[in-house]
Amino acid sequence: MKEILCFGDSNTYGLVPGEKRRYSYEERWTGLLSEKLGSQYHVTEEGLCGRTTVFEDFFREGRKGTNTLPVILESHSDTNLVILMLGTNDMKTCFKTNEKIISLGIEKLIEQIRNFNPEIKILLVSPILLGENVWQEKFDPEFDRNSVEVSKLLKGEYEKVSHNLKTEFLAASDYAVPSEEDQEHMNKENHRLFAEAVANKIQKIYA
């Protein structure tokens, strides 16, 4: 059986757009992925709302990805493949960052995986775009207009990282979009579309 670890943020957690609850296992992309792949694969979810690559959120403890990934890898030491999808929360205004700095954070996470076990396959996923109006008060003012522009540049930067570090690559923004409800999180239909894309990619990896 192939052990797959999904390390991400609220879109891996399955946060319902505009609400404080989670989609059911059967509705979120990780659960749908498990169903599509079948009994030869075991999918482990490690999604956390607010998780970043390397940035410390002073208002929410435990969100820095590089602090938690090594422990999670040890907890799931039989992992064959890590699906790494982070970067959205790095674009918050308070971190004053850009696509190149965020990609350096992704490189650090990949380094941690390789240091733990160089045999683990890595599927690097650039996140969905932020909605054009995500920064508005009724949505998520932790972001600003620049965050939206940075989100459009992450795919290209992550693709470079993937090429240089020889990981597999998938752009979530090629298959899924943020909801109209909160301009940030996937709705059920987009969880389904993204799950299909990831399942197809994994089947090719193990073909």
JSON list of C-alpha atoms in Angstrom, two decimals:
[
{"chain": "A", "resi": 1, "resn": "MET", "atom": "CA", "xyz": [0.00, 0.00, 0.00]},
{"chain": "A", "resi": 2, "resn": "LYS", "atom": "CA", "xyz": [1.24, 3.49, -0.90]},
{"chain": "A", "resi": 3, "resn": "GLU", "atom": "CA", "xyz": [1.14, 5.94, 2.01]},
{"chain": "A", "resi": 4, "resn": "ILE", "atom": "CA", "xyz": [0.32, 9.50, 0.93]},
{"chain": "A", "resi": 5, "resn": "LEU", "atom": "CA", "xyz": [0.68, 12.49, 3.27]},
{"chain": "A", "resi": 6, "resn": "CYS", "atom": "CA", "xyz": [-1.19, 15.70, 2.37]},
{"chain": "A", "resi": 7, "resn": "PHE", "atom": "CA", "xyz": [0.51, 18.67, 4.07]},
{"chain": "A", "resi": 8, "resn": "GLY", "atom": "CA", "xyz": [-1.34, 21.93, 3.57]},
{"chain": "A", "resi": 9, "resn": "ASP", "atom": "CA", "xyz": [-3.51, 24.71, 4.94]},
{"chain": "A", "resi": 10, "resn": "SER", "atom": "CA", "xyz": [-7.26, 25.39, 5.15]},
{"chain": "A", "resi": 11, "resn": "ASN", "atom": "CA", "xyz": [-7.94, 24.14, 1.63]},
{"chain": "A", "resi": 12, "resn": "THR", "atom": "CA", "xyz": [-6.44, 20.79, 2.66]},
{"chain": "A", "resi": 13, "resn": "TYR", "atom": "CA", "xyz": [-8.29, 20.96, 5.98]},
{"chain": "A", "resi": 14, "resn": "GLY", "atom": "CA", "xyz": [-11.48, 21.46, 3.98]},
{"chain": "A", "resi": 15, "resn": "LEU", "atom": "CA", "xyz": [-12.82, 24.72, 5.43]},
{"chain": "A", "resi": 16, "resn": "VAL", "atom": "CA", "xyz": [-16.26, 25.57, 4.10]},
{"chain": "A", "resi": 17, "resn": "PRO", "atom": "CA", "xyz": [-16.13, 29.00, 2.41]},
{"chain": "A", "resi": 18, "resn": "GLY", "atom": "CA", "xyz": [-17.48, 31.74, 4.66]},
{"chain": "A", "resi": 19, "resn": "GLU", "atom": "CA", "xyz": [-18.13, 29.37, 7.57]},
{"chain": "A", "resi": 20, "resn": "LYS", "atom": "CA", "xyz": [-16.27, 27.98, 10.57]},
{"chain": "A", "resi": 21, "resn": "ARG", "atom": "CA", "xyz": [-16.89, 24.35, 9.81]},
{"chain": "A", "resi": 22, "resn": "ARG", "atom": "CA", "xyz": [-15.24, 21.67, 7.77]},
{"chain": "A", "resi": 23, "resn": "TYR", "atom": "CA", "xyz": [-16.52, 19.75, 4.77]},
{"chain": "A", "resi": 24, "resn": "SER", "atom": "CA", "xyz": [-17.17, 16.09, 5.50]},
{"chain": "A", "resi": 25, "resn": "TYR", "atom": "CA", "xyz": [-14.47, 13.56, 4.61]},
{"chain": "A", "resi": 26, "resn": "GLU", "atom": "CA", "xyz": [-16.53, 12.50, 1.59]},
{"chain": "A", "resi": 27, "resn": "GLU", "atom": "CA", "xyz": [-16.67, 16.11, 0.34]},
{"chain": "A", "resi": 28, "resn": "ARG", "atom": "CA", "xyz": [-13.13, 17.42, 0.79]},
{"chain": "A", "resi": 29, "resn": "TRP", "atom": "CA", "xyz": [-10.46, 16.70, -1.79]},
{"chain": "A", "resi": 30, "resn": "THR", "atom": "CA", "xyz": [-8.40, 14.42, 0.43]},
{"chain": "A", "resi": 31, "resn": "GLY", "atom": "CA", "xyz": [-11.35, 12.11, 1.06]},
{"chain": "A", "resi": 32, "resn": "LEU", "atom": "CA", "xyz": [-12.32, 12.17, -2.60]},
{"chain": "A", "resi": 33, "resn": "LEU", "atom": "CA", "xyz": [-8.71, 11.40, -3.51]},
{"chain": "A", "resi": 34, "resn": "SER", "atom": "CA", "xyz": [-8.73, 8.36, -1.25]},
{"chain": "A", "resi": 35, "resn": "GLU", "atom": "CA", "xyz": [-11.93, 7.12, -2.89]},
{"chain": "A", "resi": 36, "resn": "LYS", "atom": "CA", "xyz": [-10.59, 7.64, -6.41]},
{"chain": "A", "resi": 37, "resn": "LEU", "atom": "CA", "xyz": [-7.24, 5.95, -5.77]},
{"chain": "A", "resi": 38, "resn": "GLY", "atom": "CA", "xyz": [-8.71, 2.87, -4.12]},
{"chain": "A", "resi": 39, "resn": "SER", "atom": "CA", "xyz": [-7.46, 0.34, -1.61]},
{"chain": "A", "resi": 40, "resn": "GLN", "atom": "CA", "xyz": [-3.83, 0.32, -2.79]},
{"chain": "A", "resi": 41, "resn": "TYR", "atom": "CA", "xyz": [-3.35, 3.83, -1.37]},
{"chain": "A", "resi": 42, "resn": "HIS", "atom": "CA", "xyz": [-3.80, 5.32, 2.10]},
{"chain": "A", "resi": 43, "resn": "VAL", "atom": "CA", "xyz": [-4.31, 9.09, 2.27]},
{"chain": "A", "resi": 44, "resn": "THR", "atom": "CA", "xyz": [-3.40, 10.95, 5.48]},
{"chain": "A", "resi": 45, "resn": "GLU", "atom": "CA", "xyz": [-4.67, 14.50, 5.94]},
{"chain": "A", "resi": 46, "resn": "GLU", "atom": "CA", "xyz": [-2.51, 17.12, 7.62]},
{"chain": "A", "resi": 47, "resn": "GLY", "atom": "CA", "xyz": [-4.31, 20.35, 6.77]},
{"chain": "A", "resi": 48, "resn": "LEU", "atom": "CA", "xyz": [-4.30, 23.29, 9.20]},
{"chain": "A", "resi": 49, "resn": "CYS", "atom": "CA", "xyz": [-6.05, 26.63, 8.80]},
{"chain": "A", "resi": 50, "resn": "GLY", "atom": "CA", "xyz": [-3.54, 29.47, 8.68]},
{"chain": "A", "resi": 51, "resn": "ARG", "atom": "CA", "xyz": [-0.49, 27.28, 8.08]},
{"chain": "A", "resi": 52, "resn": "THR", "atom": "CA", "xyz": [2.46, 29.03, 6.39]},
{"chain": "A", "resi": 53, "resn": "THR", "atom": "CA", "xyz": [5.74, 27.76, 4.98]},
{"chain": "A", "resi": 54, "resn": "VAL", "atom": "CA", "xyz": [8.23, 29.47, 7.29]},
{"chain": "A", "resi": 55, "resn": "PHE", "atom": "CA", "xyz": [6.41, 32.44, 8.84]},
{"chain": "A", "resi": 56, "resn": "GLU", "atom": "CA", "xyz": [5.37, 32.65, 12.48]},
{"chain": "A", "resi": 57, "resn": "ASP", "atom": "CA", "xyz": [1.84, 33.96, 13.00]},
{"chain": "A", "resi": 58, "resn": "PHE", "atom": "CA", "xyz": [1.99, 35.81, 16.31]},
{"chain": "A", "resi": 59, "resn": "PHE", "atom": "CA", "xyz": [-1.77, 35.59, 16.74]},
{"chain": "A", "resi": 60, "resn": "ARG", "atom": "CA", "xyz": [-2.15, 31.84, 16.02]},
{"chain": "A", "resi": 61, "resn": "GLU", "atom": "CA", "xyz": [0.26, 29.33, 17.48]},
{"chain": "A", "resi": 62, "resn": "GLY", "atom": "CA", "xyz": [1.68, 26.38, 15.57]},
{"chain": "A", "resi": 63, "resn": "ARG", "atom": "CA", "xyz": [1.16, 27.71, 12.05]},
{"chain": "A", "resi": 64, "resn": "LYS", "atom": "CA", "xyz": [4.80, 27.69, 10.90]},
{"chain": "A", "resi": 65, "resn": "GLY", "atom": "CA", "xyz": [5.12, 24.72, 8.55]},
{"chain": "A", "resi": 66, "resn": "THR", "atom": "CA", "xyz": [8.84, 24.15, 9.06]},
{"chain": "A", "resi": 67, "resn": "ASN", "atom": "CA", "xyz": [8.24, 23.77, 12.81]},
{"chain": "A", "resi": 68, "resn": "THR", "atom": "CA", "xyz": [5.66, 21.00, 12.42]},
{"chain": "A", "resi": 69, "resn": "LEU", "atom": "CA", "xyz": [6.57, 19.10, 9.25]},
{"chain": "A", "resi": 70, "resn": "PRO", "atom": "CA", "xyz": [9.53, 17.17, 10.74]},
{"chain": "A", "resi": 71, "resn": "VAL", "atom": "CA", "xyz": [7.36, 15.92, 13.62]},
{"chain": "A", "resi": 72, "resn": "ILE", "atom": "CA", "xyz": [4.54, 14.95, 11.26]},
{"chain": "A", "resi": 73, "resn": "LEU", "atom": "CA", "xyz": [6.98, 13.09, 9.01]},
{"chain": "A", "resi": 74, "resn": "GLU", "atom": "CA", "xyz": [8.24, 11.16, 12.01]},
{"chain": "A", "resi": 75, "resn": "SER", "atom": "CA", "xyz": [4.67, 10.38, 13.05]},
{"chain": "A", "resi": 76, "resn": "HIS", "atom": "CA", "xyz": [3.97, 9.06, 9.55]},
{"chain": "A", "resi": 77, "resn": "SER", "atom": "CA", "xyz": [7.37, 7.52, 8.92]},
{"chain": "A", "resi": 78, "resn": "ASP", "atom": "CA", "xyz": [6.07, 5.05, 6.33]},
{"chain": "A", "resi": 79, "resn": "THR", "atom": "CA", "xyz": [5.07, 7.86, 3.95]},
{"chain": "A", "resi": 80, "resn": "ASN", "atom": "CA", "xyz": [5.83, 7.17, 0.27]},
{"chain": "A", "resi": 81, "resn": "LEU", "atom": "CA", "xyz": [4.56, 10.45, -1.19]},
{"chain": "A", "resi": 82, "resn": "VAL", "atom": "CA", "xyz": [4.08, 13.94, 0.27]},
{"chain": "A", "resi": 83, "resn": "ILE", "atom": "CA", "xyz": [1.62, 16.27, -1.41]},
{"chain": "A", "resi": 84, "resn": "LEU", "atom": "CA", "xyz": [2.86, 19.73, -0.42]},
{"chain": "A", "resi": 85, "resn": "MET", "atom": "CA", "xyz": [0.43, 22.61, -0.97]},
{"chain": "A", "resi": 86, "resn": "LEU", "atom": "CA", "xyz": [1.21, 25.78, 0.98]},
{"chain": "A", "resi": 87, "resn": "GLY", "atom": "CA", "xyz": [1.79, 29.46, 0.24]},
{"chain": "A", "resi": 88, "resn": "THR", "atom": "CA", "xyz": [-1.62, 31.12, 0.44]},
{"chain": "A", "resi": 89, "resn": "ASN", "atom": "CA", "xyz": [-1.23, 32.30, 4.04]},
{"chain": "A", "resi": 90, "resn": "ASP", "atom": "CA", "xyz": [2.31, 33.51, 3.31]},
{"chain": "A", "resi": 91, "resn": "MET", "atom": "CA", "xyz": [0.68, 36.19, 1.15]},
{"chain": "A", "resi": 92, "resn": "LYS", "atom": "CA", "xyz": [-0.98, 37.90, 4.11]},
{"chain": "A", "resi": 93, "resn": "THR", "atom": "CA", "xyz": [-0.08, 41.57, 4.40]},
{"chain": "A", "resi": 94, "resn": "CYS", "atom": "CA", "xyz": [1.59, 41.18, 7.79]},
{"chain": "A", "resi": 95, "resn": "PHE", "atom": "CA", "xyz": [4.36, 38.99, 6.34]},
{"chain": "A", "resi": 96, "resn": "LYS", "atom": "CA", "xyz": [5.35, 41.60, 3.71]},
{"chain": "A", "resi": 97, "resn": "THR", "atom": "CA", "xyz": [6.53, 38.92, 1.32]},
{"chain": "A", "resi": 98, "resn": "ASN", "atom": "CA", "xyz": [6.49, 38.06, -2.36]},
{"chain": "A", "resi": 99, "resn": "GLU", "atom": "CA", "xyz": [6.43, 35.04, -4.66]},
{"chain": "A", "resi": 100, "resn": "LYS", "atom": "CA", "xyz": [10.20, 34.55, -4.59]},
{"chain": "A", "resi": 101, "resn": "ILE", "atom": "CA", "xyz": [10.44, 34.56, -0.79]},
{"chain": "A", "resi": 102, "resn": "ILE", "atom": "CA", "xyz": [7.46, 32.20, -0.54]},
{"chain": "A", "resi": 103, "resn": "SER", "atom": "CA", "xyz": [9.19, 29.82, -2.95]},
{"chain": "A", "resi": 104, "resn": "LEU", "atom": "CA", "xyz": [12.25, 29.84, -0.67]},
{"chain": "A", "resi": 105, "resn": "GLY", "atom": "CA", "xyz": [9.96, 28.70, 2.13]},
{"chain": "A", "resi": 106, "resn": "ILE", "atom": "CA", "xyz": [8.74, 25.85, -0.07]},
{"chain": "A", "resi": 107, "resn": "GLU", "atom": "CA", "xyz": [12.35, 24.90, -0.78]},
{"chain": "A", "resi": 108, "resn": "LYS", "atom": "CA", "xyz": [12.98, 24.66, 2.97]},
{"chain": "A", "resi": 109, "resn": "LEU", "atom": "CA", "xyz": [10.04, 22.27, 3.40]},
{"chain": "A", "resi": 110, "resn": "ILE", "atom": "CA", "xyz": [11.27, 20.11, 0.51]},
{"chain": "A", "resi": 111, "resn": "GLU", "atom": "CA", "xyz": [14.70, 20.05, 2.14]},
{"chain": "A", "resi": 112, "resn": "GLN", "atom": "CA", "xyz": [13.12, 18.82, 5.39]},
{"chain": "A", "resi": 113, "resn": "ILE", "atom": "CA", "xyz": [11.36, 15.98, 3.57]},
{"chain": "A", "resi": 114, "resn": "ARG", "atom": "CA", "xyz": [14.55, 14.96, 1.78]},
{"chain": "A", "resi": 115, "resn": "ASN", "atom": "CA", "xyz": [16.56, 15.10, 5.00]},
{"chain": "A", "resi": 116, "resn": "PHE", "atom": "CA", "xyz": [14.03, 12.84, 6.69]},
{"chain": "A", "resi": 117, "resn": "ASN", "atom": "CA", "xyz": [13.93, 10.31, 3.86]},
{"chain": "A", "resi": 118, "resn": "PRO", "atom": "CA", "xyz": [15.35, 11.02, 0.39]},
{"chain": "A", "resi": 119, "resn": "GLU", "atom": "CA", "xyz": [13.25, 8.17, -1.03]},
{"chain": "A", "resi": 120, "resn": "ILE", "atom": "CA", "xyz": [9.95, 9.94, -0.37]},
{"chain": "A", "resi": 121, "resn": "LYS", "atom": "CA", "xyz": [8.37, 11.24, -3.56]},
{"chain": "A", "resi": 122, "resn": "ILE", "atom": "CA", "xyz": [7.16, 14.85, -3.48]},
{"chain": "A", "resi": 123, "resn": "LEU", "atom": "CA", "xyz": [4.25, 16.33, -5.38]},
{"chain": "A", "resi": 124, "resn": "LEU", "atom": "CA", "xyz": [4.60, 20.10, -5.12]},
{"chain": "A", "resi": 125, "resn": "VAL", "atom": "CA", "xyz": [1.28, 21.88, -5.67]},
{"chain": "A", "resi": 126, "resn": "SER", "atom": "CA", "xyz": [1.00, 25.61, -6.25]},
{"chain": "A", "resi": 127, "resn": "PRO", "atom": "CA", "xyz": [-2.22, 26.80, -4.56]},
{"chain": "A", "resi": 128, "resn": "ILE", "atom": "CA", "xyz": [-5.39, 28.16, -6.12]},
{"chain": "A", "resi": 129, "resn": "LEU", "atom": "CA", "xyz": [-5.48, 31.88, -6.81]},
{"chain": "A", "resi": 130, "resn": "LEU", "atom": "CA", "xyz": [-6.88, 34.38, -4.37]},
{"chain": "A", "resi": 131, "resn": "GLY", "atom": "CA", "xyz": [-10.10, 36.02, -5.53]},
{"chain": "A", "resi": 132, "resn": "GLU", "atom": "CA", "xyz": [-9.81, 39.54, -6.88]},
{"chain": "A", "resi": 133, "resn": "ASN", "atom": "CA", "xyz": [-11.82, 40.93, -3.95]},
{"chain": "A", "resi": 134, "resn": "VAL", "atom": "CA", "xyz": [-10.42, 38.79, -1.11]},
{"chain": "A", "resi": 135, "resn": "TRP", "atom": "CA", "xyz": [-8.92, 41.86, 0.61]},
{"chain": "A", "resi": 136, "resn": "GLN", "atom": "CA", "xyz": [-12.31, 43.53, 1.15]},
{"chain": "A", "resi": 137, "resn": "GLU", "atom": "CA", "xyz": [-13.66, 43.81, 4.69]},
{"chain": "A", "resi": 138, "resn": "LYS", "atom": "CA", "xyz": [-16.48, 41.32, 4.08]},
{"chain": "A", "resi": 139, "resn": "PHE", "atom": "CA", "xyz": [-13.98, 38.65, 2.99]},
{"chain": "A", "resi": 140, "resn": "ASP", "atom": "CA", "xyz": [-10.44, 38.55, 4.45]},
{"chain": "A", "resi": 141, "resn": "PRO", "atom": "CA", "xyz": [-8.69, 41.90, 5.04]},
{"chain": "A", "resi": 142, "resn": "GLU", "atom": "CA", "xyz": [-5.56, 40.05, 6.20]},
{"chain": "A", "resi": 143, "resn": "PHE", "atom": "CA", "xyz": [-4.78, 40.13, 2.47]},
{"chain": "A", "resi": 144, "resn": "ASP", "atom": "CA", "xyz": [-4.47, 43.16, 0.18]},
{"chain": "A", "resi": 145, "resn": "ARG", "atom": "CA", "xyz": [-4.46, 43.86, -3.55]},
{"chain": "A", "resi": 146, "resn": "ASN", "atom": "CA", "xyz": [-0.79, 42.93, -3.78]},
{"chain": "A", "resi": 147, "resn": "SER", "atom": "CA", "xyz": [-1.58, 39.52, -2.28]},
{"chain": "A", "resi": 148, "resn": "VAL", "atom": "CA", "xyz": [-3.88, 38.87, -5.22]},
{"chain": "A", "resi": 149, "resn": "GLU", "atom": "CA", "xyz": [-1.12, 39.73, -7.68]},
{"chain": "A", "resi": 150, "resn": "VAL", "atom": "CA", "xyz": [1.43, 37.57, -5.85]},
{"chain": "A", "resi": 151, "resn": "SER", "atom": "CA", "xyz": [-0.98, 34.63, -5.99]},
{"chain": "A", "resi": 152, "resn": "LYS", "atom": "CA", "xyz": [-0.89, 34.85, -9.78]},
{"chain": "A", "resi": 153, "resn": "LEU", "atom": "CA", "xyz": [2.91, 34.49, -9.78]},
{"chain": "A", "resi": 154, "resn": "LEU", "atom": "CA", "xyz": [3.26, 31.49, -7.49]},
{"chain": "A", "resi": 155, "resn": "LYS", "atom": "CA", "xyz": [2.63, 28.90, -10.19]},
{"chain": "A", "resi": 156, "resn": "GLY", "atom": "CA", "xyz": [5.65, 30.03, -12.19]},
{"chain": "A", "resi": 157, "resn": "GLU", "atom": "CA", "xyz": [7.92, 30.21, -9.14]},
{"chain": "A", "resi": 158, "resn": "TYR", "atom": "CA", "xyz": [6.84, 26.81, -7.81]},
{"chain": "A", "resi": 159, "resn": "GLU", "atom": "CA", "xyz": [7.36, 25.28, -11.23]},
{"chain": "A", "resi": 160, "resn": "LYS", "atom": "CA", "xyz": [10.96, 26.54, -11.16]},
{"chain": "A", "resi": 161, "resn": "VAL", "atom": "CA", "xyz": [11.44, 25.07, -7.69]},
{"chain": "A", "resi": 162, "resn": "SER", "atom": "CA", "xyz": [10.00, 21.76, -8.83]},
{"chain": "A", "resi": 163, "resn": "HIS", "atom": "CA", "xyz": [12.32, 21.67, -11.84]},
{"chain": "A", "resi": 164, "resn": "ASN", "atom": "CA", "xyz": [15.42, 22.62, -9.86]},
{"chain": "A", "resi": 165, "resn": "LEU", "atom": "CA", "xyz": [14.74, 20.22, -6.98]},
{"chain": "A", "resi": 166, "resn": "LYS", "atom": "CA", "xyz": [13.33, 17.44, -9.16]},
{"chain": "A", "resi": 167, "resn": "THR", "atom": "CA", "xyz": [9.89, 17.02, -7.62]},
{"chain": "A", "resi": 168, "resn": "GLU", "atom": "CA", "xyz": [6.59, 16.31, -9.30]},
{"chain": "A", "resi": 169, "resn": "PHE", "atom": "CA", "xyz": [4.48, 19.42, -9.93]},
{"chain": "A", "resi": 170, "resn": "LEU", "atom": "CA", "xyz": [0.80, 20.34, -10.22]},
{"chain": "A", "resi": 171, "resn": "ALA", "atom": "CA", "xyz": [-0.87, 23.76, -10.30]},
{"chain": "A", "resi": 172, "resn": "ALA", "atom": "CA", "xyz": [-4.13, 23.73, -8.36]},
{"chain": "A", "resi": 173, "resn": "SER", "atom": "CA", "xyz": [-5.10, 26.93, -10.16]},
{"chain": "A", "resi": 174, "resn": "ASP", "atom": "CA", "xyz": [-5.25, 24.99, -13.44]},
{"chain": "A", "resi": 175, "resn": "TYR", "atom": "CA", "xyz": [-8.19, 22.99, -12.09]},
{"chain": "A", "resi": 176, "resn": "ALA", "atom": "CA", "xyz": [-9.86, 24.86, -9.23]},
{"chain": "A", "resi": 177, "resn": "VAL", "atom": "CA", "xyz": [-10.86, 28.41, -8.30]},
{"chain": "A", "resi": 178, "resn": "PRO", "atom": "CA", "xyz": [-11.73, 30.19, -5.04]},
{"chain": "A", "resi": 179, "resn": "SER", "atom": "CA", "xyz": [-15.39, 30.40, -4.11]},
{"chain": "A", "resi": 180, "resn": "GLU", "atom": "CA", "xyz": [-17.49, 33.49, -4.61]},
{"chain": "A", "resi": 181, "resn": "GLU", "atom": "CA", "xyz": [-18.51, 33.19, -0.95]},
{"chain": "A", "resi": 182, "resn": "ASP", "atom": "CA", "xyz": [-15.11, 34.08, 0.52]},
{"chain": "A", "resi": 183, "resn": "GLN", "atom": "CA", "xyz": [-12.69, 34.53, -2.43]},
{"chain": "A", "resi": 184, "resn": "GLU", "atom": "CA", "xyz": [-10.21, 32.19, -0.76]},
{"chain": "A", "resi": 185, "resn": "HIS", "atom": "CA", "xyz": [-11.43, 28.62, -0.28]},
{"chain": "A", "resi": 186, "resn": "MET", "atom": "CA", "xyz": [-12.67, 25.93, -2.63]},
{"chain": "A", "resi": 187, "resn": "ASN", "atom": "CA", "xyz": [-16.34, 24.95, -2.70]},
{"chain": "A", "resi": 188, "resn": "LYS", "atom": "CA", "xyz": [-17.46, 21.33, -3.01]},
{"chain": "A", "resi": 189, "resn": "GLU", "atom": "CA", "xyz": [-17.35, 21.30, -6.80]},
{"chain": "A", "resi": 190, "resn": "ASN", "atom": "CA", "xyz": [-13.79, 22.60, -6.82]},
{"chain": "A", "resi": 191, "resn": "HIS", "atom": "CA", "xyz": [-12.72, 20.06, -4.19]},
{"chain": "A", "resi": 192, "resn": "ARG", "atom": "CA", "xyz": [-14.03, 17.44, -6.61]},
{"chain": "A", "resi": 193, "resn": "LEU", "atom": "CA", "xyz": [-12.23, 18.91, -9.62]},
{"chain": "A", "resi": 194, "resn": "PHE", "atom": "CA", "xyz": [-8.97, 19.23, -7.72]},
{"chain": "A", "resi": 195, "resn": "ALA", "atom": "CA", "xyz": [-9.22, 15.68, -6.36]},
{"chain": "A", "resi": 196, "resn": "GLU", "atom": "CA", "xyz": [-9.60, 14.36, -9.90]},
{"chain": "A", "resi": 197, "resn": "ALA", "atom": "CA", "xyz": [-6.49, 16.24, -11.03]},
{"chain": "A", "resi": 198, "resn": "VAL", "atom": "CA", "xyz": [-4.42, 14.99, -8.10]},
{"chain": "A", "resi": 199, "resn": "ALA", "atom": "CA", "xyz": [-5.63, 11.40, -8.56]},
{"chain": "A", "resi": 200, "resn": "ASN", "atom": "CA", "xyz": [-4.69, 11.48, -12.25]},
{"chain": "A", "resi": 201, "resn": "LYS", "atom": "CA", "xyz": [-1.26, 12.88, -11.39]},
{"chain": "A", "resi": 202, "resn": "ILE", "atom": "CA", "xyz": [-0.59, 10.23, -8.74]},
{"chain": "A", "resi": 203, "resn": "GLN", "atom": "CA", "xyz": [-1.62, 7.45, -11.07]},
{"chain": "A", "resi": 204, "resn": "LYS", "atom": "CA", "xyz": [0.91, 8.74, -13.59]},
{"chain": "A", "resi": 205, "resn": "ILE", "atom": "CA", "xyz": [3.61, 8.94, -10.91]},
{"chain": "A", "resi": 206, "resn": "TYR", "atom": "CA", "xyz": [3.10, 5.30, -10.02]},
{"chain": "A", "resi": 207, "resn": "ALA", "atom": "CA", "xyz": [2.39, 4.04, -13.55]}
]
